[in-house]
CSV table of C-alpha atoms and ligand atoms in Angstrom, one decimal:
chain,number,residue,atom,x,y,z
A,1,MET,CA,-23.5,7.9,5.5
A,2,ALA,CA,-23.4,9.0,1.9
A,3,GLU,CA,-20.3,7.5,0.2
A,4,SER,CA,-18.9,10.8,-1.1
A,5,THR,CA,-19.3,12.2,2.4
A,6,LEU,CA,-17.3,9.4,3.9
A,7,MET,CA,-14.4,10.0,1.5
A,8,GLU,CA,-14.6,13.8,2.3
A,9,LYS,CA,-14.6,13.1,6.0
A,10,LEU,CA,-11.7,10.7,5.6
A,11,VAL,CA,-9.6,13.3,3.6
A,12,SER,CA,-10.4,16.0,6.2
A,13,LEU,CA,-9.5,13.7,9.1
A,14,CYS,CA,-6.3,12.7,7.4
A,15,LYS,CA,-5.2,16.3,7.1
A,16,ARG,CA,-6.4,17.4,10.5
A,17,ARG,CA,-4.7,14.5,12.4
A,18,GLY,CA,-1.5,14.5,10.2
A,19,PHE,CA,-2.0,11.3,8.2
A,20,VAL,CA,-1.9,12.7,4.6
A,21,PHE,CA,-1.3,16.2,3.2
A,22,GLN,CA,-1.5,17.5,-0.3
A,23,SER,CA,2.0,17.8,-1.9
A,24,SER,CA,3.4,21.3,-2.1
A,25,GLU,CA,0.1,22.6,-0.5
A,26,ILE,CA,1.4,26.2,0.0
A,27,TYR,CA,1.9,26.4,-3.8
A,28,GLY,CA,-1.6,25.2,-4.5
A,29,GLY,CA,-0.8,21.5,-4.5
A,30,LEU,CA,0.5,19.2,-7.2
A,31,GLY,CA,-2.1,17.1,-9.0
A,32,SER,CA,-2.6,13.7,-7.3
A,33,VAL,CA,0.6,13.7,-5.4
A,34,TRP,CA,0.4,13.4,-1.6
A,35,ASP,CA,2.7,13.6,1.4
A,36,TYR,CA,2.4,11.4,4.6
A,37,GLY,CA,2.4,13.3,7.9
A,38,PRO,CA,3.5,12.0,11.3
A,39,LEU,CA,0.7,9.5,11.8
A,40,GLY,CA,0.4,8.5,8.1
A,41,VAL,CA,4.1,7.7,7.8
A,42,GLU,CA,3.8,5.3,10.7
A,43,LEU,CA,0.6,3.7,9.3
A,44,LYS,CA,2.2,3.1,5.9
A,45,LYS,CA,5.4,1.9,7.4
A,46,ASN,CA,3.5,-0.6,9.5
A,47,VAL,CA,1.8,-1.9,6.2
A,48,LYS,CA,5.2,-2.3,4.6
A,49,ASP,CA,6.8,-3.9,7.7
A,50,ARG,CA,3.9,-6.3,8.0
A,51,TRP,CA,4.3,-7.2,4.4
A,52,TRP,CA,8.1,-7.6,4.7
A,53,ARG,CA,7.7,-9.7,7.8
A,54,ALA,CA,5.2,-12.1,6.1
A,55,MET,CA,7.0,-12.3,2.7
A,56,VAL,CA,10.7,-12.2,3.7
A,57,HIS,CA,11.4,-12.8,7.4
A,58,ALA,CA,8.7,-15.5,8.0
A,59,ARG,CA,9.8,-17.5,5.0
A,60,ASP,CA,12.9,-19.4,4.0
A,61,ASP,CA,12.2,-19.3,0.2
A,62,ILE,CA,12.1,-15.5,-0.4
A,63,GLU,CA,15.0,-13.0,-0.4
A,64,GLY,CA,14.7,-9.2,-0.2
A,65,LEU,CA,16.0,-6.7,-2.8
A,66,ASP,CA,16.2,-2.9,-3.1
A,67,ALA,CA,16.8,-2.1,-6.8
A,68,ALA,CA,17.4,1.4,-8.1
A,69,ILE,CA,14.5,3.4,-9.5
A,70,LEU,CA,16.5,4.4,-12.6
A,71,MET,CA,17.2,1.4,-14.9
A,72,HIS,CA,18.8,0.9,-18.3
A,73,PRO,CA,16.4,2.1,-20.9
A,74,ARG,CA,16.5,-1.2,-22.7
A,75,VAL,CA,14.8,-2.8,-19.7
A,76,TRP,CA,11.6,-0.9,-20.6
A,77,GLU,CA,11.8,-2.0,-24.2
A,78,ALA,CA,12.2,-5.7,-23.1
A,79,SER,CA,9.4,-5.4,-20.6
A,80,GLY,CA,7.0,-4.1,-23.2
A,81,HIS,CA,6.5,-0.7,-21.5
A,82,VAL,CA,7.9,1.5,-24.2
A,83,ALA,CA,5.6,0.0,-26.8
A,84,GLY,CA,2.6,-0.9,-24.8
A,85,PHE,CA,2.3,0.9,-21.4
A,86,THR,CA,-0.2,3.3,-22.9
A,87,ASP,CA,-3.7,4.6,-22.4
A,88,PRO,CA,-5.9,6.1,-25.1
A,89,LEU,CA,-6.1,9.8,-24.4
A,90,ILE,CA,-8.8,12.2,-25.6
A,91,ASP,CA,-8.7,16.0,-25.4
A,92,CYS,CA,-11.6,18.4,-25.4
A,93,ARG,CA,-10.8,21.4,-27.6
A,94,THR,CA,-13.5,23.5,-25.8
A,95,CYS,CA,-12.8,23.0,-22.1
A,96,LYS,CA,-9.2,21.7,-22.5
A,97,ALA,CA,-9.9,18.7,-20.2
A,98,ARG,CA,-8.3,15.3,-20.8
A,99,PHE,CA,-9.9,11.9,-20.5
A,100,ARG,CA,-9.1,8.3,-21.0
A,101,ALA,CA,-11.0,7.2,-24.1
A,102,ASP,CA,-11.8,3.8,-22.5
A,103,LYS,CA,-13.2,5.4,-19.3
A,104,LEU,CA,-15.5,8.1,-20.7
A,105,GLN,CA,-18.5,6.7,-18.9
A,106,ASP,CA,-16.7,7.2,-15.5
A,107,ALA,CA,-15.5,10.7,-16.4
A,108,GLN,CA,-17.2,14.0,-15.9
A,109,CYS,CA,-17.1,17.0,-18.3
A,110,PRO,CA,-16.1,20.1,-16.3
A,111,GLN,CA,-18.9,22.1,-17.9
A,112,LYS,CA,-22.1,22.5,-15.9
A,113,PRO,CA,-24.6,20.8,-15.6
A,114,SER,CA,-22.4,17.8,-14.9
A,115,LYS,CA,-22.4,15.3,-17.8
A,116,HIS,CA,-20.1,12.7,-19.4
A,117,PRO,CA,-17.5,14.1,-21.9
A,118,GLY,CA,-19.0,14.5,-25.3
A,119,GLU,CA,-22.6,14.9,-24.0
A,120,HIS,CA,-22.7,18.8,-24.1
A,121,SER,CA,-23.5,20.4,-27.4
A,122,THR,CA,-20.2,22.4,-27.1
A,123,CYS,CA,-18.0,19.4,-26.4
A,124,ASP,CA,-15.4,19.0,-29.1
A,125,LEU,CA,-13.4,15.8,-28.5
A,126,THR,CA,-10.3,14.8,-30.4
A,127,GLU,CA,-9.7,11.3,-31.8
A,128,PRO,CA,-8.0,9.1,-29.2
A,129,ARG,CA,-4.2,9.0,-29.3
A,130,MET,CA,-2.0,6.6,-27.4
A,131,PHE,CA,-0.2,8.2,-24.4
A,132,ASN,CA,2.7,6.4,-22.7
A,133,LEU,CA,2.3,6.5,-18.9
A,134,MET,CA,6.1,6.4,-18.1
A,135,PHE,CA,7.7,9.5,-16.8
A,136,LYS,CA,10.7,10.4,-18.9
A,137,THR,CA,13.9,12.2,-17.8
A,138,PHE,CA,17.5,12.6,-19.0
A,139,MET,CA,20.6,10.9,-17.7
A,140,GLY,CA,23.5,13.4,-17.7
A,141,PRO,CA,23.6,17.0,-18.8
A,142,VAL,CA,22.5,16.7,-22.4
A,143,GLU,CA,18.8,16.5,-23.1
A,144,GLU,CA,18.8,14.4,-26.2
A,145,GLN,CA,17.0,11.2,-27.3
A,146,ALA,CA,20.1,9.0,-26.5
A,147,ALA,CA,20.0,10.2,-22.9
A,148,VAL,CA,16.3,9.4,-22.2
A,149,ILE,CA,15.7,7.2,-19.2
A,150,TYR,CA,12.5,6.5,-17.3
A,151,LEU,CA,11.2,6.6,-13.7
A,152,ARG,CA,10.2,2.9,-13.2
A,153,PRO,CA,6.5,2.3,-13.5
A,154,GLU,CA,6.7,-0.9,-11.5
A,155,THR,CA,9.3,-2.4,-9.2
A,156,ALA,CA,9.1,-5.8,-10.8
A,157,GLN,CA,11.7,-5.3,-13.5
A,158,GLY,CA,14.4,-4.6,-10.9
A,159,ILE,CA,13.7,-8.1,-9.6
A,160,TYR,CA,13.9,-9.8,-13.0
A,161,VAL,CA,17.2,-8.2,-14.0
A,162,ASN,CA,18.7,-9.2,-10.6
A,163,TYR,CA,17.3,-12.7,-10.6
A,164,GLN,CA,20.6,-14.4,-11.3
A,165,ASN,CA,22.5,-12.1,-8.9
A,166,VAL,CA,20.2,-13.2,-6.1
A,167,LEU,CA,20.3,-16.8,-7.1
A,168,ASN,CA,24.1,-16.8,-7.3
A,169,SER,CA,24.7,-15.0,-4.0
A,170,SER,CA,22.1,-16.8,-1.9
A,171,ARG,CA,21.5,-20.5,-1.2
A,172,GLN,CA,18.2,-20.4,-3.0
A,173,ARG,CA,17.0,-23.0,-5.4
A,174,ILE,CA,13.9,-22.9,-7.5
A,175,PRO,CA,11.1,-22.5,-6.3
A,176,PHE,CA,12.1,-19.3,-4.6
A,177,GLY,CA,11.0,-15.6,-4.6
A,178,ILE,CA,12.4,-12.1,-4.5
A,179,ALA,CA,10.5,-9.4,-2.7
A,180,GLN,CA,10.9,-5.6,-3.0
A,181,VAL,CA,9.2,-2.5,-1.7
A,182,GLY,CA,9.7,0.7,-3.5
A,183,LYS,CA,8.5,3.8,-5.4
A,184,ALA,CA,6.9,3.6,-8.8
A,185,PHE,CA,5.7,6.4,-11.0
A,186,ARG,CA,2.9,6.5,-13.6
A,187,ASN,CA,1.8,9.6,-15.5
A,188,GLU,CA,-1.9,8.6,-15.0
A,189,ILE,CA,-4.3,10.5,-17.2
A,190,THR,CA,-7.1,10.3,-14.6
A,191,PRO,CA,-5.6,9.8,-11.1
A,192,GLY,CA,-7.9,10.4,-8.2
A,193,ASN,CA,-9.8,9.2,-5.2
A,194,PHE,CA,-7.3,10.6,-2.8
A,195,ILE,CA,-4.3,8.2,-2.4
A,196,PHE,CA,-6.0,5.5,-4.4
A,197,ARG,CA,-4.6,6.4,-7.8
A,198,THR,CA,-1.6,8.7,-7.7
A,199,ARG,CA,1.3,9.5,-10.0
A,200,GLU,CA,4.0,8.6,-7.4
A,201,PHE,CA,3.2,5.6,-5.3
A,202,GLU,CA,4.9,2.6,-3.5
A,203,GLN,CA,4.6,-1.0,-4.5
A,204,MET,CA,5.2,-4.2,-2.5
A,205,GLU,CA,6.0,-6.8,-5.1
A,206,MET,CA,7.2,-10.3,-4.9
A,207,GLN,CA,8.2,-12.5,-7.9
A,208,PHE,CA,8.2,-16.2,-7.3
A,209,PHE,CA,10.3,-18.3,-9.7
A,210,VAL,CA,9.0,-21.8,-10.4
A,211,LYS,CA,9.5,-24.7,-12.7
A,212,PRO,CA,7.2,-24.6,-15.8
A,213,GLY,CA,4.3,-26.8,-15.2
A,214,THR,CA,4.2,-26.1,-11.4
A,215,ASP,CA,3.1,-22.5,-12.0
A,216,GLU,CA,-0.7,-23.0,-11.7
A,217,GLU,CA,-0.3,-24.8,-8.4
A,218,TRP,CA,1.9,-21.9,-7.0
A,219,PHE,CA,-0.5,-19.4,-8.4
A,220,GLU,CA,-3.3,-20.9,-6.4
A,221,ARG,CA,-1.1,-21.0,-3.2
A,222,TRP,CA,-0.1,-17.4,-3.6
A,223,ARG,CA,-3.8,-16.3,-4.1
A,224,GLU,CA,-4.7,-18.0,-0.8
A,225,TRP,CA,-1.7,-16.6,1.1
A,226,ARG,CA,-2.2,-13.1,-0.1
A,227,LEU,CA,-5.9,-12.9,0.8
A,228,ALA,CA,-5.0,-14.3,4.2
A,229,TRP,CA,-2.5,-11.5,4.7
A,230,HIS,CA,-5.1,-8.8,4.0
A,231,HIS,CA,-7.3,-10.5,6.7
A,232,SER,CA,-4.3,-10.6,9.1
A,233,ILE,CA,-4.0,-6.8,9.0
A,234,GLY,CA,-7.6,-6.5,10.1
A,235,LEU,CA,-9.5,-5.7,6.9
A,236,THR,CA,-13.2,-6.8,7.0
A,237,PRO,CA,-13.3,-10.1,5.1
A,238,SER,CA,-16.8,-9.4,3.6
A,239,LYS,CA,-15.3,-6.2,2.0
A,240,LEU,CA,-12.7,-8.2,0.1
A,241,ARG,CA,-13.4,-10.2,-3.0
A,242,TRP,CA,-11.6,-11.7,-6.1
A,243,HIS,CA,-11.8,-10.4,-9.6
A,244,GLN,CA,-10.6,-12.7,-12.3
A,245,HIS,CA,-9.2,-11.0,-15.4
A,246,GLY,CA,-11.1,-12.0,-18.5
A,247,PRO,CA,-9.2,-12.5,-21.8
A,248,GLY,CA,-9.7,-8.8,-22.8
A,249,GLU,CA,-8.3,-7.6,-19.5
A,250,LEU,CA,-5.1,-9.6,-19.2
A,251,ALA,CA,-1.9,-7.6,-19.3
A,252,HIS,CA,0.5,-8.5,-22.2
A,253,TYR,CA,2.7,-10.5,-19.8
A,254,ALA,CA,-0.1,-12.5,-18.0
A,255,LYS,CA,-1.2,-16.1,-18.5
A,256,ALA,CA,-3.7,-15.7,-15.7
A,257,ALA,CA,-4.5,-12.9,-13.3
A,258,TYR,CA,-6.7,-12.2,-10.3
A,259,ASP,CA,-7.2,-8.9,-8.4
A,260,ILE,CA,-8.0,-8.7,-4.7
A,261,GLU,CA,-10.6,-6.0,-4.6
A,262,TYR,CA,-11.9,-3.9,-1.7
A,263,GLU,CA,-15.3,-2.3,-1.4
A,264,PHE,CA,-14.2,1.4,-1.1
A,265,PRO,CA,-16.8,4.2,-0.6
A,266,PHE,CA,-16.4,4.8,-4.3
A,267,GLY,CA,-17.0,1.1,-5.3
A,268,TRP,CA,-15.1,-2.2,-5.6
A,269,ASN,CA,-11.5,-1.6,-6.7
A,270,GLU,CA,-8.2,-3.4,-7.0
A,271,ILE,CA,-5.7,-3.3,-4.1
A,272,GLU,CA,-3.4,-6.2,-5.2
A,273,GLY,CA,-2.9,-8.3,-8.3
A,274,ILE,CA,-1.7,-11.9,-8.4
A,275,HIS,CA,-0.3,-12.7,-11.9
A,276,ASN,CA,0.9,-15.8,-13.6
A,277,ARG,CA,3.5,-14.1,-15.8
A,278,SER,CA,4.7,-17.4,-17.4
A,279,ASP,CA,8.3,-17.1,-18.8
A,280,PHE,CA,7.5,-13.8,-20.6
A,281,ASP,CA,9.8,-11.6,-18.5
A,282,LEU,CA,12.9,-13.7,-18.3
A,283,GLY,CA,12.4,-14.7,-21.9
A,284,ARG,CA,12.3,-11.0,-23.0
A,285,HIS,CA,15.3,-10.0,-20.8
A,286,GLN,CA,17.2,-13.0,-22.2
A,287,GLU,CA,16.4,-11.8,-25.7
A,288,TYR,CA,17.1,-8.1,-25.2
A,289,SER,CA,20.2,-8.5,-23.1
A,290,GLY,CA,21.7,-11.4,-24.9
A,291,LYS,CA,22.5,-13.0,-21.5
A,292,LYS,CA,21.4,-16.6,-20.7
A,293,LEU,CA,18.9,-16.5,-17.9
A,294,GLU,CA,18.1,-20.2,-17.8
A,295,TYR,CA,18.1,-22.2,-14.6
A,296,PHE,CA,20.1,-25.4,-14.3
A,297,ASP,CA,18.5,-27.9,-12.0
A,298,GLN,CA,21.4,-30.1,-10.9
A,299,ALA,CA,19.3,-32.8,-9.3
A,300,ALA,CA,17.2,-33.4,-12.4
A,301,ASN,CA,20.0,-32.4,-14.7
A,302,GLU,CA,17.7,-30.2,-16.7
A,303,ARG,CA,17.8,-26.6,-17.9
A,304,TYR,CA,14.7,-24.3,-18.2
A,305,LEU,CA,13.5,-20.7,-18.1
A,306,PRO,CA,11.6,-20.3,-14.9
A,307,PHE,CA,7.9,-19.2,-14.9
A,308,ILE,CA,7.0,-16.4,-12.5
A,309,VAL,CA,4.1,-15.9,-10.2
A,310,GLU,CA,3.8,-12.3,-9.1
A,311,THR,CA,2.1,-10.7,-6.2
A,312,SER,CA,1.8,-7.0,-6.5
A,313,ALA,CA,0.2,-4.7,-3.9
A,314,GLY,CA,0.2,-0.9,-3.5
A,315,ALA,CA,1.4,0.3,-0.1
A,316,ASP,CA,-0.6,3.5,-0.5
A,317,ARG,CA,-3.7,1.7,-1.6
A,318,VAL,CA,-3.5,-0.7,1.3
A,319,THR,CA,-3.0,2.3,3.6
A,320,LEU,CA,-6.2,3.9,2.1
A,321,THR,CA,-8.0,0.6,2.5
A,322,LEU,CA,-7.0,0.5,6.2
A,323,LEU,CA,-8.2,4.0,6.7
A,324,ALA,CA,-11.6,3.5,5.0
A,325,ASP,CA,-12.1,0.2,6.7
A,326,ALA,CA,-11.3,1.6,10.2
A,327,TYR,CA,-13.4,4.7,10.0
A,328,ARG,CA,-16.4,4.7,12.4
A,329,GLU,CA,-18.8,7.3,13.7
A,330,GLU,CA,-20.7,6.4,16.9
A,331,GLN,CA,-23.1,8.2,19.2
A,332,VAL,CA,-21.8,8.2,22.7
A,333,GLU,CA,-23.5,10.2,25.5
A,334,GLY,CA,-25.1,12.5,22.9
A,335,GLU,CA,-21.8,13.2,21.1
A,336,THR,CA,-20.4,11.8,17.9
A,337,ARG,CA,-17.3,9.8,18.5
A,338,VAL,CA,-15.0,9.3,15.5
A,339,VAL,CA,-12.8,6.3,15.7
A,340,LEU,CA,-10.2,4.7,13.5
A,341,ALA,CA,-10.5,1.1,14.6
A,342,PHE,CA,-7.2,-0.1,13.2
A,343,HIS,CA,-5.9,-3.5,14.0
A,344,PRO,CA,-3.4,-2.8,16.8
A,345,SER,CA,-0.5,-4.2,14.7
A,346,VAL,CA,-0.9,-1.4,12.1
A,347,ALA,CA,-2.0,1.4,14.4
A,348,PRO,CA,0.4,4.4,14.2
A,349,ILE,CA,0.5,4.9,17.9
A,350,LYS,CA,0.1,1.8,20.1
A,351,ALA,CA,-0.6,3.4,23.4
A,352,ALA,CA,-1.2,6.8,25.1
A,353,VAL,CA,-0.2,7.5,28.6
A,354,LEU,CA,-2.4,10.0,30.4
A,355,PRO,CA,-2.3,11.4,33.9
A,356,LEU,CA,-5.9,11.8,35.1
A,357,VAL,CA,-5.1,15.2,36.6
A,358,LYS,CA,-2.1,17.5,36.5
A,359,LYS,CA,-1.3,17.2,40.2
A,360,ASP,CA,-0.4,14.9,43.1
A,361,GLY,CA,2.6,13.5,41.2
A,362,MET,CA,0.5,11.9,38.5
A,363,PRO,CA,2.2,13.7,35.5
A,364,GLU,CA,5.6,12.7,36.8
A,365,LEU,CA,4.7,9.1,37.2
A,366,ALA,CA,2.8,9.0,33.8
A,367,GLU,CA,5.8,10.5,32.1
A,368,ARG,CA,8.1,7.8,33.5
A,369,ILE,CA,5.8,5.1,32.3
A,370,TYR,CA,5.5,6.8,28.9
A,371,HIS,CA,9.3,6.9,28.5
A,372,ASP,CA,9.5,3.2,29.4
A,373,LEU,CA,6.9,2.2,26.9
A,374,LYS,CA,8.2,4.5,24.2
A,375,ARG,CA,11.4,2.4,24.1
A,376,GLN,CA,9.4,-0.5,22.8
A,377,PHE,CA,6.8,1.0,20.5
A,378,PRO,CA,5.3,4.4,19.4
A,379,CYS,CA,3.5,6.0,22.3
A,380,PHE,CA,1.9,9.4,23.1
A,381,TYR,CA,1.9,11.4,26.2
A,382,ASP,CA,-1.0,13.8,26.8
A,383,ASP,CA,-1.9,15.8,29.9
A,384,SER,CA,-3.9,18.6,28.4
A,385,GLY,CA,-7.7,18.9,28.7
A,386,ALA,CA,-10.4,16.8,30.2
A,387,ILE,CA,-9.8,13.0,30.2
A,388,GLY,CA,-12.8,12.4,27.9
A,389,ARG,CA,-11.5,14.8,25.3
A,390,ARG,CA,-8.0,13.1,25.4
A,391,TYR,CA,-9.6,9.7,24.9
A,392,ARG,CA,-11.5,11.1,21.8
A,393,ARG,CA,-8.3,12.5,20.4
A,394,MET,CA,-6.7,9.1,20.7
A,395,ASP,CA,-9.8,7.4,19.2
A,396,GLU,CA,-9.4,9.6,16.1
A,397,ALA,CA,-5.8,8.8,15.8
A,398,GLY,CA,-6.6,5.1,16.0
A,399,THR,CA,-4.6,4.4,19.2
A,400,PRO,CA,-5.8,1.1,20.6
A,401,PHE,CA,-4.9,1.6,24.3
A,402,CYS,CA,-5.1,4.6,26.6
A,403,CYS,CA,-3.3,4.0,30.0
A,404,THR,CA,-4.4,6.4,32.7
A,405,VAL,CA,-2.5,7.2,35.8
A,406,ASP,CA,-5.0,8.0,38.6
A,407,GLY,CA,-5.2,8.2,42.4
A,408,ASP,CA,-5.0,4.4,42.8
A,409,THR,CA,-1.9,4.2,40.7
A,410,LEU,CA,-0.1,6.2,43.4
A,411,LYS,CA,-1.3,3.8,46.0
A,412,ASP,CA,-1.1,0.3,44.4
A,413,GLY,CA,0.8,0.8,41.1
A,414,THR,CA,-2.1,-0.1,38.9
A,415,LEU,CA,-3.3,1.9,35.9
A,416,THR,CA,-6.5,1.8,33.9
A,417,VAL,CA,-6.1,0.5,30.3
A,418,ARG,CA,-8.9,1.6,28.1
A,419,ASP,CA,-9.8,-0.4,25.0
A,420,ARG,CA,-10.5,2.0,22.1
A,421,ASP,CA,-13.2,-0.1,20.5
A,422,ALA,CA,-15.2,-1.4,23.5
A,423,MET,CA,-14.4,1.7,25.6
A,424,THR,CA,-14.1,-0.7,28.6
A,425,GLN,CA,-11.3,-0.4,31.1
A,426,VAL,CA,-9.2,-2.9,33.1
A,427,ARG,CA,-6.7,-2.2,35.8
A,428,VAL,CA,-3.2,-3.4,35.0
A,429,HIS,CA,-0.1,-3.2,37.3
A,430,GLN,CA,2.5,-0.9,35.9
A,431,ASP,CA,5.0,-3.8,36.0
A,432,GLN,CA,2.8,-5.8,33.7
A,433,LEU,CA,1.8,-2.9,31.4
A,434,LEU,CA,4.4,-3.6,28.7
A,435,THR,CA,3.5,-7.3,28.4
A,436,HIS,CA,-0.2,-6.5,28.5
A,437,ILE,CA,0.1,-4.1,25.5
A,438,ARG,CA,2.6,-6.1,23.6
A,439,GLU,CA,0.4,-9.2,23.7
A,440,ARG,CA,-2.4,-7.3,22.2
A,441,VAL,CA,-0.4,-5.4,19.6
A,442,GLY,CA,0.9,-8.6,18.1
B,501,LIG,N1,4.1,-5.5,-11.6
B,501,LIG,C1,2.7,-5.6,-11.9
B,501,LIG,C2,2.0,-4.3,-11.7
B,501,LIG,O1,2.6,-3.3,-11.5
B,501,LIG,P1,-0.4,-3.3,-11.5
B,501,LIG,O2,-1.8,-4.0,-11.4
B,501,LIG,O3,-0.3,-2.3,-12.6
B,501,LIG,O4,0.6,-4.5,-11.6
B,501,LIG,C3,0.0,-3.4,-8.9
B,501,LIG,O5,-0.1,-2.6,-10.1
B,501,LIG,C4,-0.6,-2.6,-7.7
B,501,LIG,O6,0.1,-1.4,-7.7
B,501,LIG,C5,-2.1,-2.3,-7.8
B,501,LIG,O7,-2.8,-3.4,-7.3
B,501,LIG,C6,-2.1,-1.1,-6.9
B,501,LIG,O8,-2.3,-1.5,-5.6
B,501,LIG,C7,-0.8,-0.4,-7.1
B,501,LIG,N2,-0.9,0.7,-8.1
B,501,LIG,C8,-0.9,0.7,-9.4
B,501,LIG,N3,-1.0,1.9,-10.0
B,501,LIG,C9,-1.2,2.7,-9.0
B,501,LIG,C10,-1.4,4.2,-8.9
B,501,LIG,N4,-1.4,4.9,-9.9
B,501,LIG,N5,-1.5,4.7,-7.6
B,501,LIG,C11,-1.4,3.9,-6.5
B,501,LIG,N6,-1.2,2.6,-6.6
B,501,LIG,C12,-1.1,2.0,-7.7
């Protein structure tokens, strides 16, 4: 399948089945902003829940946090974002399009035939100027410079400024981490590739505070754990790889950095960054706030500014990765079957309950079973159309199990449970159905 076609098919499936819609669609849409529909919100929530479970609930050394999006403007001076969170921007005076100066070879001039910006005789490009990616707004009723605040471009800073609050209010000692899931905003010059690069997105970030000198060891551990997590949600291992940042690529705060990349239909791209941020962040906040942020190690009777190992993943990017990784087209009995082969733990709907026919008490029994299952996990009831069509609808939604009430169910209480990927069926007694599905969902 051509790569562009796969993305087009995915975008179309996402709209048709209620995963992702364009924001403000009835007004013509808003550039690179997307809304999650009924199935999409469940899928993305499962990504965030799986992350939270692995990072916070399953560990004793990480605490959760939910910091506000709006922060004191000095935070962004200390973090380096006011001075340095910029991309070089170029305008074309002819076609009025805007491009990132450092990505001209990846950009397309809107004039036909399609060429790179600057390659048409009529292209008239400006000199690059630095453009800050933070969204600005005003706090209070007066729109003046003193009232400028920013929508956070990363969730990490909310963790740094709360590091002592968490330390003082929990029983943690270094090494320990703080995890947070939340919205971030970047006024990207060239967003795109559906929900891959957007102007409003969600991050799942964890900052791990360690003693200087142990940072490299922790960095390696976190690299290993984070890659294992992406495997655990079902991503194809051969489509994941590491990209190490070279000296020219390292962010201003990073001593070392690796990206976990996925092979999308549009090429290998970052889905998560693991960064050794040294003591840059706490050092800067200490300097700008005038508050001591050192840690006192009582046992060793020593004082130091902790180093930070950061793991930073995009919830929307991981959601897109799951969608792209799960998409399959297969020929079955002369028809094309479209399947989203999600790992059951992230599938938006875990099971469908279907009466084989709409008579003989099958719908009533199926509805009772559906209501029982629905108390435990998201389920779907469907009694309309041929059974084959109903299976196909569930395949497209990525539902791993279809439980069908048929004539035998009325006699012996067993249902067929169809596996979405193998399309095989086993008979399970209705009393064991919940356990049967729960064991497979994980
Ligand atoms: N605190 C470090 C930080 O923010 P980053 O590499 O700029 O690092 C981390 O971002 C992750 O956030 C990326 O790996 C990606 O998954 C996600 N992300 C960043 N910009 C994004 C955007 N414009 N749209 C969607 N996700 C984005």
